[in-house]
Coordinates of C-alpha atoms in Angstrom, one line a residue:
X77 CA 4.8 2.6 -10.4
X78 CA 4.7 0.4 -13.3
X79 CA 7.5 0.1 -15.5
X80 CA 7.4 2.0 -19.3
X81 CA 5.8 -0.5 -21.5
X82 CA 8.6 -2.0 -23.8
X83 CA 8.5 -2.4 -27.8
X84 CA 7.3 -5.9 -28.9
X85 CA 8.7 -8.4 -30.7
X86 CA 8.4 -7.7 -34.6
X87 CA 5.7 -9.8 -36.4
X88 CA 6.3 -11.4 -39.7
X89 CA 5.2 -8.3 -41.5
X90 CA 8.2 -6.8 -39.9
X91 CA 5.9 -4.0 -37.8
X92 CA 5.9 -4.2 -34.0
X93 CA 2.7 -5.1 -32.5
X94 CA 1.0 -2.5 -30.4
X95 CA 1.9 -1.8 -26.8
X96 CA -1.4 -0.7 -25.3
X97 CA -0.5 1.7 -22.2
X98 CA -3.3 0.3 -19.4
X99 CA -3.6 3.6 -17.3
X100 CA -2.4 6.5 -16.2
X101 CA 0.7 4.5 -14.2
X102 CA 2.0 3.5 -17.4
X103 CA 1.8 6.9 -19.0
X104 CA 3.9 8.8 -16.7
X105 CA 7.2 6.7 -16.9
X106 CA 6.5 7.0 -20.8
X107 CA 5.6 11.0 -20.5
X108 CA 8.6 11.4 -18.7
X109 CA 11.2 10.0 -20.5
X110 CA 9.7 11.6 -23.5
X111 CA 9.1 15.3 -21.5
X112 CA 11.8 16.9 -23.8
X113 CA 8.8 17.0 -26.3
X114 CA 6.7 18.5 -24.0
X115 CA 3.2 19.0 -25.8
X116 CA 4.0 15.3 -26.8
X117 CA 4.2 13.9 -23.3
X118 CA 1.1 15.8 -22.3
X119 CA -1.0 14.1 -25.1
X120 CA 0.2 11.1 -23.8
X121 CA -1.1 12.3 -19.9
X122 CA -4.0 13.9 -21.7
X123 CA -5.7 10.8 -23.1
X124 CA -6.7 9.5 -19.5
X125 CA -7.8 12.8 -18.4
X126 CA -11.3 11.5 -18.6
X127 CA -10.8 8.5 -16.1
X128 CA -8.6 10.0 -13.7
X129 CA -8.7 13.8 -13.5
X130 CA -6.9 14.5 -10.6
X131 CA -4.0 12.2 -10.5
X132 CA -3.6 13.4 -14.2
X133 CA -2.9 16.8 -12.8
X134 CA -1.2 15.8 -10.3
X135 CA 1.1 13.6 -13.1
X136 CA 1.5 17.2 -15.4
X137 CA 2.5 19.5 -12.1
X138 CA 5.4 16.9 -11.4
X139 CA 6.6 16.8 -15.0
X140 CA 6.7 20.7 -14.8
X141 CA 3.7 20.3 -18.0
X142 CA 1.0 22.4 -17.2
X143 CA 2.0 25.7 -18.8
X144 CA 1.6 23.2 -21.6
X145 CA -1.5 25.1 -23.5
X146 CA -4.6 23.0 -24.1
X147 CA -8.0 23.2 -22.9
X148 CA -9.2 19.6 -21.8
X149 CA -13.0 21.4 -21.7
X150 CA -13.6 22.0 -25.1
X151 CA -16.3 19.2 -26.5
X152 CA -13.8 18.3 -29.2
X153 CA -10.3 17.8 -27.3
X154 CA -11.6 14.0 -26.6
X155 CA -12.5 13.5 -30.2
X156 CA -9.3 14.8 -31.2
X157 CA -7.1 13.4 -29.3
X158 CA -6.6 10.1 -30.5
X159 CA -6.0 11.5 -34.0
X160 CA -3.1 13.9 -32.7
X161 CA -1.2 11.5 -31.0
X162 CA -1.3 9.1 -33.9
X163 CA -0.3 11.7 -36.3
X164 CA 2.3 13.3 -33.5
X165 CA 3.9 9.5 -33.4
X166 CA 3.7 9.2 -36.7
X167 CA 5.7 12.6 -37.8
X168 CA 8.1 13.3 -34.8
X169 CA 8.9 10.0 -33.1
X170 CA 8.8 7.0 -35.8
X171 CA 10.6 5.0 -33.8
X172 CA 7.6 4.7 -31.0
X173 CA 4.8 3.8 -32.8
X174 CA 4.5 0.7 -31.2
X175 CA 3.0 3.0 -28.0
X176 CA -0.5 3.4 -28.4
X177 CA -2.9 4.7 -25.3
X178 CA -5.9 1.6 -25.4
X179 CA -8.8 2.7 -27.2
X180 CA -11.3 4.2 -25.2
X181 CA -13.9 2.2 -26.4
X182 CA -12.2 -0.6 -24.9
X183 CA -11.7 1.0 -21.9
X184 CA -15.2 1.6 -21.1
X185 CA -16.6 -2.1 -22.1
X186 CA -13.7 -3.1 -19.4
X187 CA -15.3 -0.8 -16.6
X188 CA -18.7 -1.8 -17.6
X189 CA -17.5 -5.7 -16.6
X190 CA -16.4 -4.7 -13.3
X191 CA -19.2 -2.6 -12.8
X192 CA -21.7 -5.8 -13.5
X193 CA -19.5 -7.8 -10.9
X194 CA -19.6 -5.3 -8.3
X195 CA -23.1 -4.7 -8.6
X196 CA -24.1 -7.9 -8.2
X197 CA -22.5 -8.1 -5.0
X198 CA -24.0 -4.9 -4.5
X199 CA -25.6 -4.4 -0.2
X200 CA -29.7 -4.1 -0.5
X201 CA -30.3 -3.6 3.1
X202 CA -28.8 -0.4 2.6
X203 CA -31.6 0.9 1.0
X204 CA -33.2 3.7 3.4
X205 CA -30.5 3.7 5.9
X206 CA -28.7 6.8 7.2
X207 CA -25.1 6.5 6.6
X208 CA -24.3 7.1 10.1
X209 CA -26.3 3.9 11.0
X210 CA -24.0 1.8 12.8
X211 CA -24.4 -1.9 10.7
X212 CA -22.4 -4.1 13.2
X213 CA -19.4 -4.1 15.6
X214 CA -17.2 -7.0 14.4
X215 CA -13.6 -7.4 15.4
X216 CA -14.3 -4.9 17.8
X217 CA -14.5 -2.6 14.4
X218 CA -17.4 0.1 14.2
X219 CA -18.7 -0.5 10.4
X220 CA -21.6 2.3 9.4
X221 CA -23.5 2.3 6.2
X222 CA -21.8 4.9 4.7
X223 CA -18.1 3.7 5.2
X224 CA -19.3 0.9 2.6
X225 CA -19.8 3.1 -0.2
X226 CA -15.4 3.1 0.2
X227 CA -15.3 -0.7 -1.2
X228 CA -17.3 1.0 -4.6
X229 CA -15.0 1.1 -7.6
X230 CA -12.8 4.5 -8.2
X231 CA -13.0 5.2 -4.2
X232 CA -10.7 5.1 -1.5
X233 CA -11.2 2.6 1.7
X234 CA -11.6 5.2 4.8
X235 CA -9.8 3.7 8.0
X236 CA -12.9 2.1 9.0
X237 CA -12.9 -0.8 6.3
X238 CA -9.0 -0.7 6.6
X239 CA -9.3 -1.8 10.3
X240 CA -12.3 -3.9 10.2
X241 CA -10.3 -6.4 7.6
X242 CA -6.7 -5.9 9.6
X243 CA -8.7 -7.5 12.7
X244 CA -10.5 -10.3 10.5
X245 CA -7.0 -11.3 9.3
X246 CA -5.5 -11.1 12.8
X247 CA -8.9 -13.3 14.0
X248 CA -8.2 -17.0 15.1
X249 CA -11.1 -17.6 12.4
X250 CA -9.3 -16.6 9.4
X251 CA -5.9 -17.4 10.6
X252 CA -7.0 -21.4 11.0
X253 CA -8.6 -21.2 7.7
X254 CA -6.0 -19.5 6.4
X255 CA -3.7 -22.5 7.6
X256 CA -5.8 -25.3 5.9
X257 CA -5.5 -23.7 2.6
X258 CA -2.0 -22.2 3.3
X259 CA -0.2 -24.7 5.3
X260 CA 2.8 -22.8 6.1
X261 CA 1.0 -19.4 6.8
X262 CA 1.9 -17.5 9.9
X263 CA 0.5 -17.8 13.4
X264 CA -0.7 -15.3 15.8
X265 CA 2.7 -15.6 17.7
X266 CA 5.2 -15.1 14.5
X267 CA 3.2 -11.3 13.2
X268 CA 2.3 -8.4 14.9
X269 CA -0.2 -6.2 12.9
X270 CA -1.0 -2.6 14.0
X271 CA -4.1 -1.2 13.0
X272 CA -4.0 2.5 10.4
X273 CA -4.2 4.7 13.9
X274 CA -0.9 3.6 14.5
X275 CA 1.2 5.6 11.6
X276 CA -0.8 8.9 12.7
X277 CA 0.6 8.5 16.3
X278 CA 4.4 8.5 14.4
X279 CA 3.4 10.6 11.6
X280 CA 3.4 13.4 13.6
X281 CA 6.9 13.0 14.8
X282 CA 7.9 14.0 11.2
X283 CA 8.5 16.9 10.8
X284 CA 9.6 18.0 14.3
X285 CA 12.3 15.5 13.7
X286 CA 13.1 17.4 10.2
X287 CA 12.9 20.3 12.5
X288 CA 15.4 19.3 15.0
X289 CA 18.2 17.9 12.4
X290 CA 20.9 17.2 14.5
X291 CA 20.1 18.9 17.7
X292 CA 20.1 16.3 20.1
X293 CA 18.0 18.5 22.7
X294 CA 15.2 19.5 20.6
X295 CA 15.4 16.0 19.2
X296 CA 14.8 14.5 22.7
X297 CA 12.1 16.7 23.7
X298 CA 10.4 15.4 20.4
X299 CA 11.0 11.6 21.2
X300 CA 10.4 11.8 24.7
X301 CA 6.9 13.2 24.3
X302 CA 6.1 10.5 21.5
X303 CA 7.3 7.7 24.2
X304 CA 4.9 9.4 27.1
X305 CA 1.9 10.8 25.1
X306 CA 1.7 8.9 21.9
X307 CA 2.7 5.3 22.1
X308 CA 3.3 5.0 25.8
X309 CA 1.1 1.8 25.3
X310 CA 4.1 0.3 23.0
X311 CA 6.9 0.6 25.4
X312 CA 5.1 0.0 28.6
X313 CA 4.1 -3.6 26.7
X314 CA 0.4 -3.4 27.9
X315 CA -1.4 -4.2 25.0
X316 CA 1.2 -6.3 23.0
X317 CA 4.7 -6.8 23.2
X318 CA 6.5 -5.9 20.4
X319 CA 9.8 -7.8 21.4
X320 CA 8.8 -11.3 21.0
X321 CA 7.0 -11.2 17.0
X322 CA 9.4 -11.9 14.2
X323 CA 7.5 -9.7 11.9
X324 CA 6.1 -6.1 12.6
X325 CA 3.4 -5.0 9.8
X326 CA 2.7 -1.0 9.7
X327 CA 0.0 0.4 7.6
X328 CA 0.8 3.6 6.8
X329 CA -1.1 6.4 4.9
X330 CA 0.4 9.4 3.8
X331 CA -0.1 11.7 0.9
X332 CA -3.6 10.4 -0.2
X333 CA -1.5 7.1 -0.1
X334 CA -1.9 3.5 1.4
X335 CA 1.4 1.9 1.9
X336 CA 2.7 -1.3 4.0
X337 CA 5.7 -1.4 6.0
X338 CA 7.2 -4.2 7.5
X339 CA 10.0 -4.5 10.1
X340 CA 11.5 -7.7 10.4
X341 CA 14.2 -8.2 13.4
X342 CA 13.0 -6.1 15.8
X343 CA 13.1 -9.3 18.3
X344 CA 16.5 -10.6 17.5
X345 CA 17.6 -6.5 18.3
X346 CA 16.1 -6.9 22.3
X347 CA 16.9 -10.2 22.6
X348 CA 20.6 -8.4 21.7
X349 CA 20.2 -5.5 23.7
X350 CA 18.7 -7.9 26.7
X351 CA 21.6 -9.9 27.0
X352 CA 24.3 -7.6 26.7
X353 CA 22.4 -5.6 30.0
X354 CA 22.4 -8.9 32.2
X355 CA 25.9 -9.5 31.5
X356 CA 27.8 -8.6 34.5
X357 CA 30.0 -4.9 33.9
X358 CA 28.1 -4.3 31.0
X359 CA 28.0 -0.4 30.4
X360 CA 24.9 0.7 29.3
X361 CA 27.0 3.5 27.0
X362 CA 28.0 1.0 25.0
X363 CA 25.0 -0.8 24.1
X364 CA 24.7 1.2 20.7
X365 CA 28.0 0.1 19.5
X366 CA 27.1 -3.5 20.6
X367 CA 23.3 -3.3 18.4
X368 CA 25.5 -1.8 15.3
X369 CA 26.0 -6.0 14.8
X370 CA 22.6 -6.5 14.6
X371 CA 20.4 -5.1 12.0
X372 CA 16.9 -4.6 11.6
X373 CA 15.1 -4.3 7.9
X374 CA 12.7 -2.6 7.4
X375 CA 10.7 -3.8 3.9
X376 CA 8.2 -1.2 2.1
X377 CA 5.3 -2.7 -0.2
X378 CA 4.1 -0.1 -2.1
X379 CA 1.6 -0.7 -5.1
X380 CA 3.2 2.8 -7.0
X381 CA 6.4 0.9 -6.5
X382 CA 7.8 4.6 -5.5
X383 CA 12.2 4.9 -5.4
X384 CA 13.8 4.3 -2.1
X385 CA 14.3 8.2 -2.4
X386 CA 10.6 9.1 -2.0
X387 CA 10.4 6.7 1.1
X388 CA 13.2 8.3 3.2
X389 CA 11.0 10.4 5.3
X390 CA 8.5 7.2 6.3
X391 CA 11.8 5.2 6.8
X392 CA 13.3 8.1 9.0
X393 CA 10.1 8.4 10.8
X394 CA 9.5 4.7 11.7
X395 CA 13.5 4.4 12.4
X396 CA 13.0 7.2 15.4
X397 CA 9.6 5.4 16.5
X398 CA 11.4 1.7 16.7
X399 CA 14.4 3.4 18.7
X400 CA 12.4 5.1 20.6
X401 CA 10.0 2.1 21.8
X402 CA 13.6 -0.3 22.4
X403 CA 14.8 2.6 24.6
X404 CA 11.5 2.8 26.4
X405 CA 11.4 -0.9 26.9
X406 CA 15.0 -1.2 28.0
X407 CA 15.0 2.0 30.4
X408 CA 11.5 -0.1 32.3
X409 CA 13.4 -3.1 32.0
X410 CA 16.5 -3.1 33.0
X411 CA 15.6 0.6 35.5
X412 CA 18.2 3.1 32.9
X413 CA 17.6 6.4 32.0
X414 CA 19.2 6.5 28.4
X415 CA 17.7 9.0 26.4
X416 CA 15.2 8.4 23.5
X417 CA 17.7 10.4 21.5
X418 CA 20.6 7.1 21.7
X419 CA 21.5 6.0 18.4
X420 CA 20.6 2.6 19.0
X421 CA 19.3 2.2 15.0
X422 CA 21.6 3.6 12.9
X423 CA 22.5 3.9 9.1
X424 CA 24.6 0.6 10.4
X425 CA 22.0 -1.8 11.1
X426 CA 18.6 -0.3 10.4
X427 CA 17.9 -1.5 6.6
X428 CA 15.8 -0.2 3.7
X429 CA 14.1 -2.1 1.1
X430 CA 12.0 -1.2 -1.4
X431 CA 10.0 -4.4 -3.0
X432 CA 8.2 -4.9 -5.9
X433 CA 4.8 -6.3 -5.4
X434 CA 1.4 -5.8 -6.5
X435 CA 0.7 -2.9 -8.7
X436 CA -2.4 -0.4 -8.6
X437 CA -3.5 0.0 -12.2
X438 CA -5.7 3.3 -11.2
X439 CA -5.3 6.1 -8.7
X440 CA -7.2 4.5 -6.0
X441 CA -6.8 1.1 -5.6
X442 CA -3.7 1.6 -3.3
X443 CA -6.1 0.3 -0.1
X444 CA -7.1 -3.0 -1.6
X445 CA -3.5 -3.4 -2.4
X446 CA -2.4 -2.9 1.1
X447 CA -4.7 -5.7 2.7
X448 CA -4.1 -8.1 -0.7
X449 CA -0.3 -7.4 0.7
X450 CA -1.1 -7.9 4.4
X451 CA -2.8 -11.2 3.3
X452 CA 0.3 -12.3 1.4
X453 CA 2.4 -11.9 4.1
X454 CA 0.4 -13.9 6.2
X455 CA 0.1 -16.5 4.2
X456 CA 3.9 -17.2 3.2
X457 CA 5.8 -15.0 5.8
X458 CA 9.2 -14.3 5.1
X459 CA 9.3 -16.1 2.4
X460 CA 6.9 -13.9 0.1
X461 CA 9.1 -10.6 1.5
X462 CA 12.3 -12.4 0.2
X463 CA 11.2 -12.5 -3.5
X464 CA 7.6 -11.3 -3.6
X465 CA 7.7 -11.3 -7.5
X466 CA 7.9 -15.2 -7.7
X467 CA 5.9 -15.9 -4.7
X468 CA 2.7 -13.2 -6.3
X469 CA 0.5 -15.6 -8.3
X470 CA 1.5 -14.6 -12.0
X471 CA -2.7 -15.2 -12.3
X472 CA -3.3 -11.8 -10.0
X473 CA 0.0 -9.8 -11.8
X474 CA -1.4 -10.6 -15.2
X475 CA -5.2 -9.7 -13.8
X476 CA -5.4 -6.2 -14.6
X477 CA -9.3 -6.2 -12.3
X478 CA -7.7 -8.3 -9.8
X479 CA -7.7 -5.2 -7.0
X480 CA -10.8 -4.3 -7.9
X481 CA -12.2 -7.5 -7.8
X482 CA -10.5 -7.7 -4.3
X483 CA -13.2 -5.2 -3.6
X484 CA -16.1 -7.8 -4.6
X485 CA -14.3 -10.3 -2.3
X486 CA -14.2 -7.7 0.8
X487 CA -17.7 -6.3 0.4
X488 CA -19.1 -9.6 0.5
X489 CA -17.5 -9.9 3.8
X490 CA -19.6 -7.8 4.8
X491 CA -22.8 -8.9 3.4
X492 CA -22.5 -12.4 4.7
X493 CA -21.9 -11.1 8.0
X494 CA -24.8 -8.7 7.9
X495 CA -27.3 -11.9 6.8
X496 CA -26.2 -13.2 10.6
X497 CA -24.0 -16.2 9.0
X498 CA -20.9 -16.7 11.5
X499 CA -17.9 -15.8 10.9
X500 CA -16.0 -18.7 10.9
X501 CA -18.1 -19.6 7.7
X502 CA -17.8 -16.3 6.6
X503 CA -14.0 -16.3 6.1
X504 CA -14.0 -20.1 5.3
X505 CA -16.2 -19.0 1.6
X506 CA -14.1 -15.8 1.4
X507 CA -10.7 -17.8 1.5
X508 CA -12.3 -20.5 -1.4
X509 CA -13.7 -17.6 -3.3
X510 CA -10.1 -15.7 -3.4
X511 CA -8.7 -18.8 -4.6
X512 CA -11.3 -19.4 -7.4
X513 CA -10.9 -15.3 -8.3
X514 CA -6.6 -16.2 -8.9
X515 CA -7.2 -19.7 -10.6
X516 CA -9.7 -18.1 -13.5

């Protein structure tokens, strides 16, 4: 979530200028430090009711404000508005007038701009098609008409056009175009990149684990049955193997939320784990104190920017799923029967961190932010995870259409593909084009 906006600098008049709040993200850290004057911190919520209805509501249920009487229906509330929260700033809190929601006028000359640049990328073979016509199968990705109407401004990407772009960025084509214009990007060797099915397979572990606490029975009932019947691909190393790739990126949706998680370390654990096995009297009962020197972080890129505290369950979840897979892997490996249930990631050496990164200036664009992130990663690796502040272009922070630009730059993916142009040309124009979009 973006930070509260902070008074300005006072001009020569000796007035501060005015802070404009952008969206909705900046009015909630404002509303809720200011919740003690709770009609006040609902204006605040109240002027982008209009834009972004939902998330508003959801914004007033978690600041306990919507007992807070007002009917957002009546013709007039929108024309009023304005002129209440002026004269409420102006009367009870002197002190803030440098807050000031933008103009709505403003506002809607903005979205008509966008709207102009998305339309003019806008798909015309769709015209007549069913929805459920299938357009092409790139990447080994299904794409149908209808999953293209996710990449329109104020919509969510479906899995569908999440996928199809995680494969294009795992393809040797953008990955070698990636490297001429990114010379120290990542290759296909240093990253593995699961696709969105893959935090539904966990996900489902949560709350049985909740459930269990810390009974180490019903716990390894729920662990073993995630090792056998959900990702019994992972530790059996068939399709990848996830013990030789430095990095480990994890879409993950949950809560009408896109989020990124990365695990970085995960090799130098088994490579740990492996060698203390094949040394000769090694006791297999002690391999969890021996990993407690070896820790594993795991990073989250979220575009809310959300507290460590509201990722605990995610962490939890993936913390179970790694320690589950190293067990599985081990057990094949090195023929052991150690439970799922062995604390081989612990509070000890499995480590949180919540980064800063790109922010989401609406309530939707949190799946353009994932693959902008995805693509970040690849193109500076750890460094970018390190300090992702510095390494973000200040030209995309200080873009407040950059995300839904991305969405231009995706969909016309798409279009160039569907005219039959190859791919390798396709990504090459995309890469030039995203570098054009942050130098403006």
């Amino acid at each position: 979530m973006n930070p509260a906006p902070q008074p300005t600098e006072s001009n020569q008049e000796g007035e501060s200028e005015p802070v404009f709040l952008e969206s909705m993200y900046e009015a909630v850290p404002v509303a809720s430090a200011l919740s003690s004057n709770r009609y006040f911190a609902k204006l605040i919520l109240a002027s982008f009711w209009g834009e972004q209805e939902e998330f508003t509501k959801q914004a007033l249920a978690s600041l306990s404000l919507i007992d807070v009487p007002y009917d957002p229906d009546r013709p007039e509330f929108s024309d009023k508005i304005f002129e209440n929260y002026e004269r409420i700033l102006d009367t009870t809190f002197p002190k803030l007038h440098f807050l000031r929601p933008k103009p709505k006028e403003l506002r809607m000359v903005e979205s008509s701009k966008l709207n102009s640049l998305y339309f003019e990328e806008r798909f015309k073979y769709k015209l007549g098609k069913s929805d459920r016509v299938v357009l092409s199968d790139w990447f080994r990705c299904t794409l149908h008409a209808g999953d293209l109407d996710k990449l329109e401004p104020m919509k969510w990407i479906n899995d569908a056009i999440a996928n199809f772009f995680i494969e294009l960025f795992k393809s040797k084509e953008y990955l070698a175009g990636c490297k001429l214009a990114h010379p120290f990007s990542m290759t296909s060797e240093q990253f593995l990149l699961f696709n969105t099915y893959f935090s539904s397979y966990i996900e489902c572990i949560e709350k049985p684990i909740l459930e269990a606490g810390s009974q180490a029975e019903q716990l390894e009932q729920v662990l073993s049955d995630l090792a056998t019947n959900k990702i019994s691909w992972l530790v059996s190393r068939k399709r990848a193997d996830i013990t030789q790739f430095s990095l480990i990126l994890i879409p993950y949706f949950r809560k009408f939320h896109w989020n990124l998680y990365v695990v970085q370390g995960f090799d130098e654990l088994w490579t740990s784990a492996s060698s203390f096995l094949s040394t000769p009297g090694a006791e297999a009962g002690m391999l969890g104190s021996h990993l407690s020197q070896t820790a594993i972080t795991c990073y989250s890129l979220d575009s809310l920017y959300s507290s460590t505290s509201e990722h605990r369950v995610n962490f939890l979840t993936l913390r179970y799923a790694l320690q589950t897979t190293l067990v599985g892997i081990l057990n094949n490996t090195f023929s052991l029967k150690l439970p799922y249930s062995t604390p081989l990631l612990s509070d000890l050496n499995f480590r949180t961190v919540v980064l800063r990164s790109i922010s989401q200036r609406n309530a939707v664009d949190c799946g353009p932010a994932l693959l902008e992130n995805i693509e970040q990663i690849i193109q500076k690796g750890m460094k970018f995870l390190l300090n992702p502040e510095i390494e973000l272009n200040e030209s995309i922070k200080q873009n407040t259409f950059y995300l839904q630009q991305k969405r231009v730059l995706l969909i016309s993916i798409i279009l160039e593909l569907e005219k039959g142009k190859s791919v390798q040309n396709v990504i090459e124009d995309y890469i030039q084009r995203t570098l054009s979009t942050i130098a403006k």
